[in-house]
Coordinates of C-alpha atoms in Angstrom, one line a residue:
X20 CA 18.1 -16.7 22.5
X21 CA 14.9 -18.9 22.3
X22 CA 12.9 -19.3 25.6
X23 CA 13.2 -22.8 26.6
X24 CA 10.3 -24.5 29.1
X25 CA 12.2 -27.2 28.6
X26 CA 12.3 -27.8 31.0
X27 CA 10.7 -28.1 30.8
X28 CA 11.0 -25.9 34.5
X29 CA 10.5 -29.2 37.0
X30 CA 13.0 -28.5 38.1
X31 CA 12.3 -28.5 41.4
X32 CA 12.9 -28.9 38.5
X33 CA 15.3 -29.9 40.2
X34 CA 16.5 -27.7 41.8
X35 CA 18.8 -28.5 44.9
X36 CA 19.7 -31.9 43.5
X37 CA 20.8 -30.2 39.8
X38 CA 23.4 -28.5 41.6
X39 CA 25.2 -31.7 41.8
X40 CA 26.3 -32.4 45.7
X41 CA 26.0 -30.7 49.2
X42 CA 30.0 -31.2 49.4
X43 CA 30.4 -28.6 46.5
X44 CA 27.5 -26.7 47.5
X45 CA 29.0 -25.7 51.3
X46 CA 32.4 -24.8 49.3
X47 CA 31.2 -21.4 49.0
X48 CA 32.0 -18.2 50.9
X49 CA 28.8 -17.8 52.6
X50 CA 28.8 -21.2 53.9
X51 CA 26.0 -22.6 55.6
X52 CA 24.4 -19.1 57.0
X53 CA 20.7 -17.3 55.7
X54 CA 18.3 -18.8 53.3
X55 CA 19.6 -20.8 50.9
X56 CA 17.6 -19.7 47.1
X57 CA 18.5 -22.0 43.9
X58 CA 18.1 -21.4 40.5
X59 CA 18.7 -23.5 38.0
X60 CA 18.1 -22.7 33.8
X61 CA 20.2 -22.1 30.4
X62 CA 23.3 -19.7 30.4
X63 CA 22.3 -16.4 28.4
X64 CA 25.8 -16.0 27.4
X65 CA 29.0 -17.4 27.8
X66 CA 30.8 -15.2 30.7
X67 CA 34.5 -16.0 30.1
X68 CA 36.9 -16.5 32.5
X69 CA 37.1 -14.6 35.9
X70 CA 33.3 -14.0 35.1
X71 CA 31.7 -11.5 37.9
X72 CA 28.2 -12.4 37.2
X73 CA 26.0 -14.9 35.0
X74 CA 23.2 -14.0 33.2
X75 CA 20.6 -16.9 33.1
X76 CA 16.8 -17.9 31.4
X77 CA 15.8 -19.4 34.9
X78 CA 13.7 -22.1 34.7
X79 CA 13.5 -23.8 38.3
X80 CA 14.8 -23.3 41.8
X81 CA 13.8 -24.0 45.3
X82 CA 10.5 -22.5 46.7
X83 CA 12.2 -19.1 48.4
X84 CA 14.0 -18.7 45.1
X85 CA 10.7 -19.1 43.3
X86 CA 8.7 -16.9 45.4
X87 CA 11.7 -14.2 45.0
X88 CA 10.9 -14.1 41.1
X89 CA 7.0 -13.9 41.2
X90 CA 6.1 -11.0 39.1
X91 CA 10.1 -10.6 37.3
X92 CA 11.5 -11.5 34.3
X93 CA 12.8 -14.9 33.7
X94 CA 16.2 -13.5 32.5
X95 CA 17.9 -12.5 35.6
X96 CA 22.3 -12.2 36.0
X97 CA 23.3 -13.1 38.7
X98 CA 27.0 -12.4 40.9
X99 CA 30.0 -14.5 41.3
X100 CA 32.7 -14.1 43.9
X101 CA 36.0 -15.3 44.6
X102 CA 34.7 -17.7 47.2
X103 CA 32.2 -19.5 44.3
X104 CA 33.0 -23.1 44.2
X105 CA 32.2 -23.8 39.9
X106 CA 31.7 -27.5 39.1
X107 CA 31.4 -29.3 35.5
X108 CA 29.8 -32.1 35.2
X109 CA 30.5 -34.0 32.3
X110 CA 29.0 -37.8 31.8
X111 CA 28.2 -37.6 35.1
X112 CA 31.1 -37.3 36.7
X113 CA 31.7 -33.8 38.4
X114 CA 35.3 -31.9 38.2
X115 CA 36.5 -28.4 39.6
X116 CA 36.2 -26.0 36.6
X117 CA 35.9 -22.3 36.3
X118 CA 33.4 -20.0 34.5
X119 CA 35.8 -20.1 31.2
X120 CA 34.6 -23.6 30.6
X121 CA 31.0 -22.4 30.5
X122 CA 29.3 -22.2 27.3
X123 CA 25.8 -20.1 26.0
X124 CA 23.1 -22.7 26.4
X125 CA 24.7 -25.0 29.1
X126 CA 22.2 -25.9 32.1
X127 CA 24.0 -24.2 35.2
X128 CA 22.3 -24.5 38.8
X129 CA 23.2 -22.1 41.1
X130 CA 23.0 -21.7 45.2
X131 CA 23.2 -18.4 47.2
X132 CA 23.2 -17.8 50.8
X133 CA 21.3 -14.4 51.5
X134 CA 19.2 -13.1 54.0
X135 CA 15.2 -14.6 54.9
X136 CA 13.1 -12.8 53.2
X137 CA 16.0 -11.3 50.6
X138 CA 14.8 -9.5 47.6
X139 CA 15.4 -10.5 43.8
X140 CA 18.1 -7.9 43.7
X141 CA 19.6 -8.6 47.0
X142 CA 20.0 -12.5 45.8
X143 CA 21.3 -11.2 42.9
X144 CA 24.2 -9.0 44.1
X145 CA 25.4 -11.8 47.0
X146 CA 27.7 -13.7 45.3
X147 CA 26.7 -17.6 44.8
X148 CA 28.4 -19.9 46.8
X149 CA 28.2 -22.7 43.8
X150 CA 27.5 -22.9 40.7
X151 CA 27.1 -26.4 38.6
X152 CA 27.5 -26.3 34.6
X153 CA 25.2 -29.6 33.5
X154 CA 26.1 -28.2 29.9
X155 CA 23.1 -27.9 29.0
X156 CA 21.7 -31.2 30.2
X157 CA 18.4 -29.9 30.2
X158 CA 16.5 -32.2 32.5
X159 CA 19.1 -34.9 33.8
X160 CA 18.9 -36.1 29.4
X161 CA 15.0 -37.4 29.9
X162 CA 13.1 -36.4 27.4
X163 CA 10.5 -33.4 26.8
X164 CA 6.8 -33.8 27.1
X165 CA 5.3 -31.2 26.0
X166 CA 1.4 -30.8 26.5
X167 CA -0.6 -27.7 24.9
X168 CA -4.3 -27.1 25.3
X169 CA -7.1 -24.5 27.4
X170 CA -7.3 -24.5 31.5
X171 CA -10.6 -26.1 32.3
X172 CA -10.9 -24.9 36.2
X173 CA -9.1 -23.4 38.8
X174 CA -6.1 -25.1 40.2
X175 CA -6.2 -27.6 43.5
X176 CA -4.3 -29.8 45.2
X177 CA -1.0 -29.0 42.8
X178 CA -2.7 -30.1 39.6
X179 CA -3.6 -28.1 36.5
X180 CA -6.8 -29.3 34.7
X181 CA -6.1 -29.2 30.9
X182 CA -8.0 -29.7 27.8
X183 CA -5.7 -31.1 25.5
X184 CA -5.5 -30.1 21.9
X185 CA -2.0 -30.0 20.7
X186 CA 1.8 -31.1 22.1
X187 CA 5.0 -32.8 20.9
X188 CA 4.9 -36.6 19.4
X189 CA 5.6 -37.8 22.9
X190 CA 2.9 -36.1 24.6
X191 CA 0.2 -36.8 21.5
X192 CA 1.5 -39.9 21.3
X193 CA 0.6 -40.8 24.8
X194 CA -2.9 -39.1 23.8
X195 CA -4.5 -41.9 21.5
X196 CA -7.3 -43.0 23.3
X197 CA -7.0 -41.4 26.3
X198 CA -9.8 -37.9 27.2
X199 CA -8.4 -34.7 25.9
X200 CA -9.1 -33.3 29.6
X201 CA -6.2 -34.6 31.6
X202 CA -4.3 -33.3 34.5
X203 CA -1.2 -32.4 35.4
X204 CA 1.0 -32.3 38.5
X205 CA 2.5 -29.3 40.3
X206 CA 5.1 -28.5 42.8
X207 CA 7.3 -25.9 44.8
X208 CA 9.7 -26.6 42.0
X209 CA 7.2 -25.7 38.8
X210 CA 7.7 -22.1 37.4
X211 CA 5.0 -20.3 36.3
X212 CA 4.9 -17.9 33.4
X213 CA 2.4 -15.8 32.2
X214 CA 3.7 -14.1 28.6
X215 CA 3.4 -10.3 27.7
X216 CA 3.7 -10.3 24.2
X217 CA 7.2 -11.5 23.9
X218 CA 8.1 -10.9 27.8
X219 CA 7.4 -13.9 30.3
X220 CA 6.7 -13.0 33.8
X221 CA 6.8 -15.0 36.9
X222 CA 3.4 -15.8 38.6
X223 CA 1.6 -18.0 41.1
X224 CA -0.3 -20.9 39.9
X225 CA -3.5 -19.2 41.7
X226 CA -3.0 -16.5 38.9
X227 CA -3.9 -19.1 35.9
X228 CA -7.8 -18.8 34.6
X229 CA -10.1 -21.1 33.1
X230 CA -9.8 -20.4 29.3
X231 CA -6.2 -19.7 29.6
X232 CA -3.9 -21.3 26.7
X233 CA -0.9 -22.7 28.7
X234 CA 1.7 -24.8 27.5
X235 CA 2.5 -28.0 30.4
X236 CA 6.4 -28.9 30.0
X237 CA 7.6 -32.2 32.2
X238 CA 10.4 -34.4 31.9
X239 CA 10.4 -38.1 32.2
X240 CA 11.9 -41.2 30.6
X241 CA 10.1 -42.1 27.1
X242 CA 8.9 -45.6 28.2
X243 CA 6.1 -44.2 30.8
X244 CA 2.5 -44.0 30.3
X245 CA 0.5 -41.0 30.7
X246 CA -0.6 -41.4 34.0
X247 CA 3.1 -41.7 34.8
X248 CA 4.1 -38.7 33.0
X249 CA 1.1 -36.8 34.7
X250 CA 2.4 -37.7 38.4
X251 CA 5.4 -36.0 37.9
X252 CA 5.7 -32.3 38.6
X253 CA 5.7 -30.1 35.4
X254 CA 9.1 -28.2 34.9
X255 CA 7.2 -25.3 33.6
X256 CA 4.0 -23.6 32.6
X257 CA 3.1 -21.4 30.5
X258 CA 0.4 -18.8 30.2
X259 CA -0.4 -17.3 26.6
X260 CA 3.1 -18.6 25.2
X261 CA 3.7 -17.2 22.0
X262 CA 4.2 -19.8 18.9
X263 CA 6.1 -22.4 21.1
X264 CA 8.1 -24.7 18.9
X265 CA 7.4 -28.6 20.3
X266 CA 10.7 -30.1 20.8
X267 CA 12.5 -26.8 22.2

């Protein structure tokens, strides 16, 4: 399946409010106890009913979810239990469904309960407590900005300076006129991915170089001006992405 920034990962991106409610989210068997991690990003493949696990591309999540995948792949399954409340939302209106209903491609969001200071495999193996199918809603339906160009200094104060010198219509669009350096906003929620030939990693924006060809991926509504679409926190970015197509 095709990577997807996408995300275009804000997600803090999105991340605790993709999952679609705190009523749905305490439904789950761990309750309110340990650290709560999210991860939110497209369904690898569709898991059937009764589905034990879920393997997703993870593009967002909170920050102790994020830190958890610093240095992992971005495909990661992850386990279901009796006790994990599933919610579709369809329209925007969110109904009890079960993992049968999913489909490969949908944007799930999931929440676990786990230990402080869990690892990636620890998270992993406790069941979720909920898990919310935005089939494949990709960003709450605003649309992808996609940015491409070269690092032009270290990173501070959450923004990434960029030298522009490529994107999606959108993005070049927004452009005309305007510097090709630019910069763009951060957060807790941004994921960070630094490609290995066809493998993408998790990494800390500390880890990105000047030189570096990254690809910036936000979400916002199509009517906003640059400097709007700048202030808000990049779903993902990517280091040494290979041959990304614009409007994935």
């Amino acid at each position: 399946m095709k990577f997807r920034l996408t995300l275009a990962f804000a997600a803090a991106v999105v991340a605790c409010g993709a999952l679609g409610g705190s009523a749905v989210a305490n439904r789950g068997h761990h309750g309110s106890h340990g650290q709560l991690y999210t991860f939110s990003g497209e369904l690898l493949t569709a898991p059937g009913p009764n589905a034990t696990s879920v393997a997703v591309q993870v593009e967002t999540g909170n920050h102790a979810g994020l830190t958890a995948l610093v240095g992992q792949s971005q495909d990661q399954n992850f386990a279901l239990g009796s006790g994990t409340a599933v919610t579709i939302w369809s329209h925007g209106v969110p109904h009890v469904g079960n993992t049968g209903s999913l489909q490969q491609g949908d944007y799930v969001a999931l929440r676990i309960r786990a230990p402080h200071g869990s690892t990636l495999q620890q998270i992993e193996g406790t069941p979720a407590a909920a898990l919310a199918d935005h089939t494949a809603a990709g960003g709450g339906g605003k649309p992808l900005w996609l940015f491409i160009g070269t690092v032009s200094g270290p990173q501070s104060g959450g923004h990434v300076a960029l030298n522009v010198d490529s994107g999606n219509w959108k993005a070049l669009h927004a452009m005309l006129g305007q510097s090709l350096a630019q910069a763009f906003t951060y957060d807790d929620g941004t994921i960070f991915l630094l490609w290995q030939g066809r493998v993408p990693t998790v990494i800390d924006p500390s880890q990105l170089k000047a030189g570096d060809r990254i690809t910036v991926r936000i979400r916002a509504p199509r009517a906003d001006s640059l400097a709007q679409v700048e202030a808000v926190p990049a779903a993902h970015v990517g280091d040494h992405e290979p041959a990304p197509a614009p409007e994935q």
